[in-house]
Coordinates of C-alpha atoms (C1' of nucleotides) in Angstrom, one line a residue:
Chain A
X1 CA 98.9 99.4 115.9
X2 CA 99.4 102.0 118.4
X3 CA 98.2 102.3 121.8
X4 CA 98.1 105.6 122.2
X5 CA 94.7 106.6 120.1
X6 CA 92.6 103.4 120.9
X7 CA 90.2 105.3 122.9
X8 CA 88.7 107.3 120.1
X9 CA 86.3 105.9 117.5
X10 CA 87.5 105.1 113.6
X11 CA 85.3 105.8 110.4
X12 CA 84.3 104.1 107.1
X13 CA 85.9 106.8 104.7
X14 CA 84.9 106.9 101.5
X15 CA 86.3 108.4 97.9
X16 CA 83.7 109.8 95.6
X17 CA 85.0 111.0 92.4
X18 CA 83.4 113.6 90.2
X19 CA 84.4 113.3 86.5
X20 CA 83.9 115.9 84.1
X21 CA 84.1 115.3 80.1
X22 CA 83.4 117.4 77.6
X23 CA 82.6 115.7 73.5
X24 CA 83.1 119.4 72.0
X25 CA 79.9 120.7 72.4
X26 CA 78.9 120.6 75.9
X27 CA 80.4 120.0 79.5
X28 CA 79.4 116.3 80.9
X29 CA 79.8 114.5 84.5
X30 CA 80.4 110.6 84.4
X31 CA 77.7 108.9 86.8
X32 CA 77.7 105.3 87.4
X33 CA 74.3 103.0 88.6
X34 CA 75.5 102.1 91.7
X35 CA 76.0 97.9 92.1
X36 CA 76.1 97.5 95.9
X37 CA 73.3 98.2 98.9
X38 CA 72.2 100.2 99.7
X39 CA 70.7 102.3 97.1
X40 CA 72.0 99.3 94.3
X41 CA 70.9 100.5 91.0
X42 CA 70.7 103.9 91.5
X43 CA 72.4 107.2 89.9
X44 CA 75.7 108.1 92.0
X45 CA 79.3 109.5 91.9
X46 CA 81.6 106.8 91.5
X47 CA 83.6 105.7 94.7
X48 CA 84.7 103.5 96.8
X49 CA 86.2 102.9 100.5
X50 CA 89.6 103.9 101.2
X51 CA 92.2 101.0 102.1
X52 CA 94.4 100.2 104.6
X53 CA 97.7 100.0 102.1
X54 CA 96.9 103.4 100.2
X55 CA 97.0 106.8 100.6
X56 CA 93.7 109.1 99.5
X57 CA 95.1 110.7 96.6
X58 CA 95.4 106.6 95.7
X59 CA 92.7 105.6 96.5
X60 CA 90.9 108.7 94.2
X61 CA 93.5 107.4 91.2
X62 CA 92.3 103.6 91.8
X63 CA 88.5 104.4 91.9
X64 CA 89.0 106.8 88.8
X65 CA 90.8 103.9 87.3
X66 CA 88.7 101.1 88.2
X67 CA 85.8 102.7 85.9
X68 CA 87.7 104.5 83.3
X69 CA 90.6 102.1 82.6
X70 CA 92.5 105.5 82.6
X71 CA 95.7 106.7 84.9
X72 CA 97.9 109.9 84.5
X73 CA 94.2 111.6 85.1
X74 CA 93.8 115.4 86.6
X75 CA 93.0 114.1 89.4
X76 CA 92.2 117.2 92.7
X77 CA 90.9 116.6 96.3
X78 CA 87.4 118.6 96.6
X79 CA 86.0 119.0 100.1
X80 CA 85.4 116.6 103.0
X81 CA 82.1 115.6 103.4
X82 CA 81.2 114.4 107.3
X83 CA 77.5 115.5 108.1
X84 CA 76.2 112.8 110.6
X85 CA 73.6 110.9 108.4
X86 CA 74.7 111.6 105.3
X87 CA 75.0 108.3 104.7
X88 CA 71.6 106.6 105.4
X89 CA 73.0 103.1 106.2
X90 CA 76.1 103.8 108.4
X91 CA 78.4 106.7 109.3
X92 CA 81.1 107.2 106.3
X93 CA 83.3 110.2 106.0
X94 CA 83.7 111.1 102.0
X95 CA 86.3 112.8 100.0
X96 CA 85.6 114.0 97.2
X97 CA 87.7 114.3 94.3
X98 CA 87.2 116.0 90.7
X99 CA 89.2 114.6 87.8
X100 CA 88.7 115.7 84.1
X101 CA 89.1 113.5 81.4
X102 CA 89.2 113.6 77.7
X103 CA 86.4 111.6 76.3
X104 CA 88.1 110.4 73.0
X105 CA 90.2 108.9 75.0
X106 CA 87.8 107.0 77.0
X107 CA 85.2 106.2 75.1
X108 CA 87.3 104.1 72.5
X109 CA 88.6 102.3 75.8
X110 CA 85.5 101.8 77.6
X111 CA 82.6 102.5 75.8
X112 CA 79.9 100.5 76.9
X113 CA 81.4 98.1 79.4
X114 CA 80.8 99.9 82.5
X115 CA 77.5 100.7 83.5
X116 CA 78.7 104.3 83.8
X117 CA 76.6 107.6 81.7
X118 CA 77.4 110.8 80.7
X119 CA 75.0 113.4 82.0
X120 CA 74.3 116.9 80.9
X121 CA 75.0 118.8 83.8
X122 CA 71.1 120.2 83.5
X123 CA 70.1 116.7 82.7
X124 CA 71.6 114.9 86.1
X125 CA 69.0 112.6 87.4
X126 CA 68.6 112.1 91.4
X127 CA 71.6 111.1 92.7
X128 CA 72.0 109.1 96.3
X129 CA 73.2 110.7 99.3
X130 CA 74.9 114.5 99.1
X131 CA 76.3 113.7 95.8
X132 CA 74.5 116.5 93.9
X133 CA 75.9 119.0 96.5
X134 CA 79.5 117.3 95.8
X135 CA 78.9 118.1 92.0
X136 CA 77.5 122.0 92.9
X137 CA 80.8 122.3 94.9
X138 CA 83.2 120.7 91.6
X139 CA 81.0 122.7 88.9
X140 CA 82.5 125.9 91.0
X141 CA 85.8 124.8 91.4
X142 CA 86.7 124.1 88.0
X143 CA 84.7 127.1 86.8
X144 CA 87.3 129.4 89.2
X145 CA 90.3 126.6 88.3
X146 CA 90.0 126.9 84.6
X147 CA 90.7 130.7 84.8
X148 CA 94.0 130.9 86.3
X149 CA 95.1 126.8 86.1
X150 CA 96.1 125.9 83.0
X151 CA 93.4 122.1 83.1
X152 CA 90.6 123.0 80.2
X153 CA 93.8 121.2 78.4
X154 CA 93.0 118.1 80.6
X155 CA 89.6 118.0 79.0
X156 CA 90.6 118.0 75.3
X157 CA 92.6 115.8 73.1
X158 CA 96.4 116.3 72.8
X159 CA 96.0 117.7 69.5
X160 CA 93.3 120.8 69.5
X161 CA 92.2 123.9 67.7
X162 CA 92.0 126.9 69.3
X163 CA 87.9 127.3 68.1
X164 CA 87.8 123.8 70.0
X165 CA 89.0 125.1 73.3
X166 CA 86.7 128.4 72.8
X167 CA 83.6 126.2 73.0
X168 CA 85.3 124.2 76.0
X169 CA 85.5 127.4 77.6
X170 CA 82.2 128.7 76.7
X171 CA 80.9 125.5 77.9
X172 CA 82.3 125.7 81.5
X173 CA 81.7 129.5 82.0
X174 CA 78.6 129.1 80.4
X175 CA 79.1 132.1 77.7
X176 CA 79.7 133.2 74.6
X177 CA 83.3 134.8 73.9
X178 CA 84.5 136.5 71.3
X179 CA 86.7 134.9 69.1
X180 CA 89.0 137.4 68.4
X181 CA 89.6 138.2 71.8
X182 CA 90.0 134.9 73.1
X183 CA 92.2 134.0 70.7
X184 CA 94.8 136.9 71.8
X185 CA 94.1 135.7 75.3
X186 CA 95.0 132.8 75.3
X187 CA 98.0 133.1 73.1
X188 CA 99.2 135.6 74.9
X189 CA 99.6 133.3 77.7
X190 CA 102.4 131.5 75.5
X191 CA 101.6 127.7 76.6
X192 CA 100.3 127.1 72.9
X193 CA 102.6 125.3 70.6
X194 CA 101.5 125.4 67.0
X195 CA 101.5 122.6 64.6
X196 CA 102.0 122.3 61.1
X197 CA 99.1 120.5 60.8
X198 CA 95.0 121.6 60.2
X199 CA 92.0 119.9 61.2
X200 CA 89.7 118.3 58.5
X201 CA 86.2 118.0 58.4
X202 CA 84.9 120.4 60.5
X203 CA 85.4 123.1 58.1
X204 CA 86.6 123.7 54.5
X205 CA 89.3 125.7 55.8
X206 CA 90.8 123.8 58.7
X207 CA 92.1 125.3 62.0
X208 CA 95.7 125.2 63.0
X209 CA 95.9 122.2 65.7
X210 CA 98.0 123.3 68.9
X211 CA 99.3 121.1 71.6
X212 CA 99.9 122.6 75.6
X213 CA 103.1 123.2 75.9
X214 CA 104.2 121.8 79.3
X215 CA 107.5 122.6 79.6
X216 CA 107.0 126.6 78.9
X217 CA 104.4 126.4 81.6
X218 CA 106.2 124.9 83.7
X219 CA 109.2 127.6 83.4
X220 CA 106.6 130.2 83.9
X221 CA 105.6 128.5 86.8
X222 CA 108.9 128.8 88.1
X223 CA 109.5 132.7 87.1
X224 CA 106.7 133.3 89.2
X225 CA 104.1 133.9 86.5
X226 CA 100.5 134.0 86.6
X227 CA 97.5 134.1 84.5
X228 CA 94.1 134.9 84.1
X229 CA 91.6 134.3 81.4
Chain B
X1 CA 75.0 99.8 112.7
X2 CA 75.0 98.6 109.2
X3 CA 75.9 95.4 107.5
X4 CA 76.8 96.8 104.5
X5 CA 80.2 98.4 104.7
X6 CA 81.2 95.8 107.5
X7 CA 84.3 94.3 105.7
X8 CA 86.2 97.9 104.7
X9 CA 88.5 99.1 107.2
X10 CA 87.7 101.8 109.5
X11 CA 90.1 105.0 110.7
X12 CA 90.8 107.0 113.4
X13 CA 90.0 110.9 111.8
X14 CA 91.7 114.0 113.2
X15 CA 90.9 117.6 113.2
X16 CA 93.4 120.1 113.0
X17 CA 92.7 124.0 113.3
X18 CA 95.1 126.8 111.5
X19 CA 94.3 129.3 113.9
X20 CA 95.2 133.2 112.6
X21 CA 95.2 136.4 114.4
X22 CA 96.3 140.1 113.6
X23 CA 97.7 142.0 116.3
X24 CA 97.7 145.6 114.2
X25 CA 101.1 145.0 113.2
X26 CA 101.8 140.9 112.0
X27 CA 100.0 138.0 111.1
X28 CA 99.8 135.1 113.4
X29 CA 99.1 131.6 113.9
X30 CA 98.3 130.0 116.9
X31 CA 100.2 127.2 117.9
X32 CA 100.2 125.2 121.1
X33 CA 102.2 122.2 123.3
X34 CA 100.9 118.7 122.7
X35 CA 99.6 117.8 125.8
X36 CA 99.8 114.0 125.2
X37 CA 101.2 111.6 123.7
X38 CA 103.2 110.3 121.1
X39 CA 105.1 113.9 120.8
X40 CA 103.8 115.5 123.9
X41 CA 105.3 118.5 124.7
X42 CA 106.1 119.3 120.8
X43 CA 104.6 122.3 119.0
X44 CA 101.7 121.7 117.2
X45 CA 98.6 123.0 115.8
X46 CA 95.5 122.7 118.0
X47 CA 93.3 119.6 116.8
X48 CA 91.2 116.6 118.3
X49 CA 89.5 113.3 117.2
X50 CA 86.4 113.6 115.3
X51 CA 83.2 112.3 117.6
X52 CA 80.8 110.0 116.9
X53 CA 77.9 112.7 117.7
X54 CA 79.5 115.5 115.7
X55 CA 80.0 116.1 111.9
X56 CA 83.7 117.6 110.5
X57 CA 82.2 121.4 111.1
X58 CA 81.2 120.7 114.5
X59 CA 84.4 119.1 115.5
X60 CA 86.4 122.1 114.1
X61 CA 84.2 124.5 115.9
X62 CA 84.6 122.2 119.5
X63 CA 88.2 122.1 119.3
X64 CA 88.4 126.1 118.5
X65 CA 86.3 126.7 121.5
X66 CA 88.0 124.4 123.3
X67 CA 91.1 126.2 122.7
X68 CA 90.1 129.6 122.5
X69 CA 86.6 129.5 124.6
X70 CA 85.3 131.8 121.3
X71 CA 82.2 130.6 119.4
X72 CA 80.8 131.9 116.2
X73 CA 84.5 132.5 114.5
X74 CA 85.4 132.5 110.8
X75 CA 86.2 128.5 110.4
X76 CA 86.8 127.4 106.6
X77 CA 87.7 123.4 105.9
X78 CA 91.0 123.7 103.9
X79 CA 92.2 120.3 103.0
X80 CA 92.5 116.7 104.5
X81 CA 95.8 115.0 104.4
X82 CA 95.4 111.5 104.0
X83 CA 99.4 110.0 103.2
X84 CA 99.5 106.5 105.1
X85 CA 102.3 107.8 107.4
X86 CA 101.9 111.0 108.2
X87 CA 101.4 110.5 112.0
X88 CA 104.2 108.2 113.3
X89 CA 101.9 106.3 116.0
X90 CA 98.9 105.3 113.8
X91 CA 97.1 105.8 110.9
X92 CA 94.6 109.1 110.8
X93 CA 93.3 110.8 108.6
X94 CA 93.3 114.5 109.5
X95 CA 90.6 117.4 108.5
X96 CA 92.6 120.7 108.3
X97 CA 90.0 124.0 108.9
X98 CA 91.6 127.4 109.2
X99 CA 90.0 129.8 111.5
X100 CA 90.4 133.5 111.6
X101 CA 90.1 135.2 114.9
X102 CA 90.2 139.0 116.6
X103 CA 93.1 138.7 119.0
X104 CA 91.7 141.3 121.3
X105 CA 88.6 139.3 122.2
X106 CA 91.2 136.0 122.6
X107 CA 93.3 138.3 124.7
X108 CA 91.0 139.3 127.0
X109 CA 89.2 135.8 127.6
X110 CA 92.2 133.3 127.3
X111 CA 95.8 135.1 128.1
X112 CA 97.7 132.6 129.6
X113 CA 95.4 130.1 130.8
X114 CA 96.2 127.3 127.8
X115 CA 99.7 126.5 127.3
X116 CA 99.0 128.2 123.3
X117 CA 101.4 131.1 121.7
X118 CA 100.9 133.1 118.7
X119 CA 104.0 132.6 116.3
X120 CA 104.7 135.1 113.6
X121 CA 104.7 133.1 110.4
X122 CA 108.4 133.3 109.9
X123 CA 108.9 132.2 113.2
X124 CA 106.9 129.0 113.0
X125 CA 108.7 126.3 115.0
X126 CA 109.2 122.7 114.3
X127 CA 106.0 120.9 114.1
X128 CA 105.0 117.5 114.3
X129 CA 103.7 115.6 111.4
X130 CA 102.9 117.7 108.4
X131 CA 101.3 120.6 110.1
X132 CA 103.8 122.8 108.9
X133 CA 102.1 121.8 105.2
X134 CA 99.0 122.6 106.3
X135 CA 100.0 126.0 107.1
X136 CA 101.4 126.8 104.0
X137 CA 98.1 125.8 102.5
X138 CA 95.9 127.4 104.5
X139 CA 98.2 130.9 104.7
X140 CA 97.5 130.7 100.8
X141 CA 93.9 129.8 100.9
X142 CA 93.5 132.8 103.0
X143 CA 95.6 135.1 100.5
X144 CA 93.1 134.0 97.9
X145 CA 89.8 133.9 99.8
X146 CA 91.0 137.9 101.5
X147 CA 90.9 139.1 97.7
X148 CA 87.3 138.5 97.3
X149 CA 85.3 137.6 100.1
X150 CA 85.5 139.8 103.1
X151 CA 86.9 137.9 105.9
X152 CA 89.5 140.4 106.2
X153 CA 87.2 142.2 108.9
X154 CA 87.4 138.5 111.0
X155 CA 90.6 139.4 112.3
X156 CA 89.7 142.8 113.5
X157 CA 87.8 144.3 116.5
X158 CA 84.1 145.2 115.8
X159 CA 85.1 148.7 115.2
X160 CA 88.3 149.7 113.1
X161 CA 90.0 152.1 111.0
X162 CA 90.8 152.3 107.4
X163 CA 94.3 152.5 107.9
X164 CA 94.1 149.0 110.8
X165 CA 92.7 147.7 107.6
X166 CA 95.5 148.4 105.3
X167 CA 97.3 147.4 107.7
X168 CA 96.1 144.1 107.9
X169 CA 95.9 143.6 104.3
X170 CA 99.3 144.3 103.8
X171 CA 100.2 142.0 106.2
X172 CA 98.1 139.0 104.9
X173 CA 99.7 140.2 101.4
X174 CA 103.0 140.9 102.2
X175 CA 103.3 144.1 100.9
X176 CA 102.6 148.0 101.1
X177 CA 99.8 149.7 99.6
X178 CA 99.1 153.3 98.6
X179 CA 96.8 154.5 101.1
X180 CA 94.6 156.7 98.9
X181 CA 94.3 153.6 96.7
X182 CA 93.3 151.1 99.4
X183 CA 90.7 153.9 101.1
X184 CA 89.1 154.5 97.6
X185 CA 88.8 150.7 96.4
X186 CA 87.5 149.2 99.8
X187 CA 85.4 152.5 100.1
X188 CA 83.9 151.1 96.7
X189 CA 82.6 147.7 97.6
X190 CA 80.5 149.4 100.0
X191 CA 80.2 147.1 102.7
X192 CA 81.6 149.8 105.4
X193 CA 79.8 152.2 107.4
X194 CA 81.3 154.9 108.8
X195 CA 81.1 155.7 112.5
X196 CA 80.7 159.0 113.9
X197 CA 83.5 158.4 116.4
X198 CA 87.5 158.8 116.1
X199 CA 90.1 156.7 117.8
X200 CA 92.3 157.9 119.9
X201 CA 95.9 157.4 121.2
X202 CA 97.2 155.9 117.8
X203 CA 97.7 159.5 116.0
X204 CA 96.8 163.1 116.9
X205 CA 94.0 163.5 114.3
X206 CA 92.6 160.3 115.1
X207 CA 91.0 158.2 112.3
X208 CA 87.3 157.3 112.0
X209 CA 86.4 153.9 112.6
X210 CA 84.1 151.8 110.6
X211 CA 82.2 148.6 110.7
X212 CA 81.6 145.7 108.5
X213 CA 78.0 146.2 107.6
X214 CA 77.0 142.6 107.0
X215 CA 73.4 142.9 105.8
X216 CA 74.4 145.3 103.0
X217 CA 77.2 142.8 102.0
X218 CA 74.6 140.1 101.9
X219 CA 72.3 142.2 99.9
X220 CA 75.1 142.4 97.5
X221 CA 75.6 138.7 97.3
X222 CA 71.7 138.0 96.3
X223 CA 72.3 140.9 93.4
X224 CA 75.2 138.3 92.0
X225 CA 77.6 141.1 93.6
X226 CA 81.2 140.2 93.7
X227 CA 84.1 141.9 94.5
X228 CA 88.0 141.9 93.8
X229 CA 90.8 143.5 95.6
Chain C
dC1 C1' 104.5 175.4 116.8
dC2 C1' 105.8 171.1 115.5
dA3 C1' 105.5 166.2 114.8
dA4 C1' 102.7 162.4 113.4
dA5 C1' 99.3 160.2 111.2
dA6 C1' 94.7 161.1 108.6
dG7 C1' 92.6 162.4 104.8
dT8 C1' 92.0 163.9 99.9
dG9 C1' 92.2 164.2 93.5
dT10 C1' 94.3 163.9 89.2
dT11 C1' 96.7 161.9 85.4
dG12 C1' 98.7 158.5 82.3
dA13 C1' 99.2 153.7 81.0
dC14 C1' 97.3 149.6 80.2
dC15 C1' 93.8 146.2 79.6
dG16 C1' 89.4 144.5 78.4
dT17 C1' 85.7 144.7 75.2
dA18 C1' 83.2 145.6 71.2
dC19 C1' 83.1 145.2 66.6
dA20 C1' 83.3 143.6 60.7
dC21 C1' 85.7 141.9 57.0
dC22 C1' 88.7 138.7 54.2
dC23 C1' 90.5 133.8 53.6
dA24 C1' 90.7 129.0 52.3
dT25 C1' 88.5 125.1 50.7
dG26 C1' 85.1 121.3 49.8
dA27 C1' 81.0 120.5 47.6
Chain D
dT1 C1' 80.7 129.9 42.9
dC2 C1' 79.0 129.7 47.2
dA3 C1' 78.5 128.3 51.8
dT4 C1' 81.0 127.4 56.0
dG5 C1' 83.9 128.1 59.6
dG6 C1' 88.9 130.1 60.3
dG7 C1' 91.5 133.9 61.0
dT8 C1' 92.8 138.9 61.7
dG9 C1' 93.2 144.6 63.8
dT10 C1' 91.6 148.8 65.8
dA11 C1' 89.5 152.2 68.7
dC12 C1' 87.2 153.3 72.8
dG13 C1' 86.3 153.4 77.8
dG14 C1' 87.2 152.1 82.2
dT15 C1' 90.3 150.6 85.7
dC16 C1' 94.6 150.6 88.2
dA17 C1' 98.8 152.6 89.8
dA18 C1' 101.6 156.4 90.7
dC19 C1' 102.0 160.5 93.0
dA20 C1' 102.1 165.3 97.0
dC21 C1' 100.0 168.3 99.7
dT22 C1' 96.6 169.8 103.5
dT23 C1' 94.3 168.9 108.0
dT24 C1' 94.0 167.9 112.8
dT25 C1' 95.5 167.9 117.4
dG26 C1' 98.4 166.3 121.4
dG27 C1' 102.5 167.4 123.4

DNA sequence: CCAAAAGTGTTGACCGTACACCCATGA
DNA sequence: TCATGGGTGTACGGTCAACACTTTTGG
């Protein structure tokens, strides 16, 4: 619309999304079979090319919705990706975004309708383009994320146990913890609320379910405060 | 040069530098006059229009030089800002990289030749667009990054002293530091080595200076080192 | 000889880690 | 009653922060 940048040349920009998942026993990325050329019908990040009448933080929520049926989604910008040829057929300029979702959630929405998989992250197949090195770059991020940002919550139901969050974390940091200790961690952080209510079926006992309590982060937040697991 | 993508929109894609320096006493960005328009003759930080024979890094590292004449700097991408209005004129999408220079090698080469000037940070001026944001990010991402990798020694001469150090690192941190404590932990990480030479003029005693021995710090990084401050 | 900055060690508090047993309940 | 996972407390070692005096040398 304006004449004063019409002598430089414009880009295809993409928005790749990584989304992680996590079914209470190990940590999963979403990957779809891709249904355009090139490369149709094979393994790839979901995506899509930014438009005119949206911003990219947008543009990440609508491709994240346009597979998942989900919105209200952690949802984070990544790293630009603009190597030359990184794209085989044309010149595109992605931006990758990670988002964590809770699979419960999804997969009574979505199930099979999409021709989207979860993948093991030591199971991903080959993926088109850069889009393992995408995944490297997210795996790291939400490793360093998950100890000081409050988002392994984004991953889990709204109702948890605190053993269930233990083996989330285990999963991303890819370790054992002791349960004792954990346990004092992460209460001391005071984000947990307690419910009056125990989990059945997983054991005779039952664990305590706890919900992440927003608004106390929040006023944390405010104070100043800052954790680390 | 493909069919493929033909009927998504294309857009014109910026790069913007946050350019810091250390000049023994404050932190500094680098800020210059637009030189053209819309906003000519506004503050600004340095930036350009990506090229269709460059990728993001190598933009980033043509506008720096072109700026700054230095090559082989510290240059980190921080974010891009995407929001559908951010420049006024048109609509681009803008790669942010920060860069961390040595202001006595700038000094030297550049002086007054560019119509540039190093602000203190609280003394950053108006800026056009959301450059100002950008800052902000990038002085975080460099709080963060300064704690455990070292690109502290990016902002300083070849040769410095412990205290020029704890200098700049109270500076980047905004705070003071106990000098026996800051000689002892950086001592630690053992990634300096000591010179067999004093400098002079600053005190009577004169302090040793050091360098940044990079091959023992990458030794380190194969051994799964890592390093907090 | 004095001013100004460089250089040096020790202690106490706190935090992270390791570790083992009892509890509740469904089958 | 027994098998399964849930829940709890303590003690030790290491790390971090606080702190004051001696050294060197130019003026």
């Amino acid at each position: 619309v304006s004449k004063y940048y019409k002598n430089n040349p414009t880009y295809y920009i993409a928005v790749d999304c990584i989304i992680f998942g996590f079914d209470q026993e190990k940590l999963k990325v979403l990957l779809i079979k891709r249904d355009f050329e090139p490369h149709k019908g094979e393994w790839s990040l979901m995506g899509g090319f930014l438009k005119n009448n949206e911003s990219l933080d947008e543009a990440g929520k609508r491709v994240l919705e346009s597979l998942t049926g989900l919105t209200d989604i952690y949802l984070e910008q990544l790293y630009t990706y603009g190597e030359i040829n990184r794209d085989d057929a044309d010149r595109v300029i992605s931006v990758a975004y990670f988002a964590l979702i809770n699979t419960t959630v999804f997969n009574e929405k979505y199930s099979n309708k999409q021709k989207a998989k979860w993948f093991e992250l030591e199971k991903i197949p080959k993926l088109i383009f850069d889009h393992e090195t995408m995944i490297d770059k997210a795996l790291k991020r939400l490793t360093r994320r998950s100890k000081n940002q409050p988002i392994g919550f984004e991953l889990l139901p709204e109702k948890f146990t605190i053993p269930q969050l233990q083996k989330l974390y285990e999963a991303i940091w890819n370790t054992m913890l002791d349960k004792r200790n954990f346990r004092r961690k992460i209460l001391s952080i005071n984000v947990l609320k307690k419910l009056d209510e125990k989990e059945i079926g997983v054991s005779k006992k039952g664990a305590y379910f706890y919900t992440f309590d927003k608004d106390k982060y929040d006023r944390h937040l405010t104070n100043g405060y800052y954790f680390e697991l």
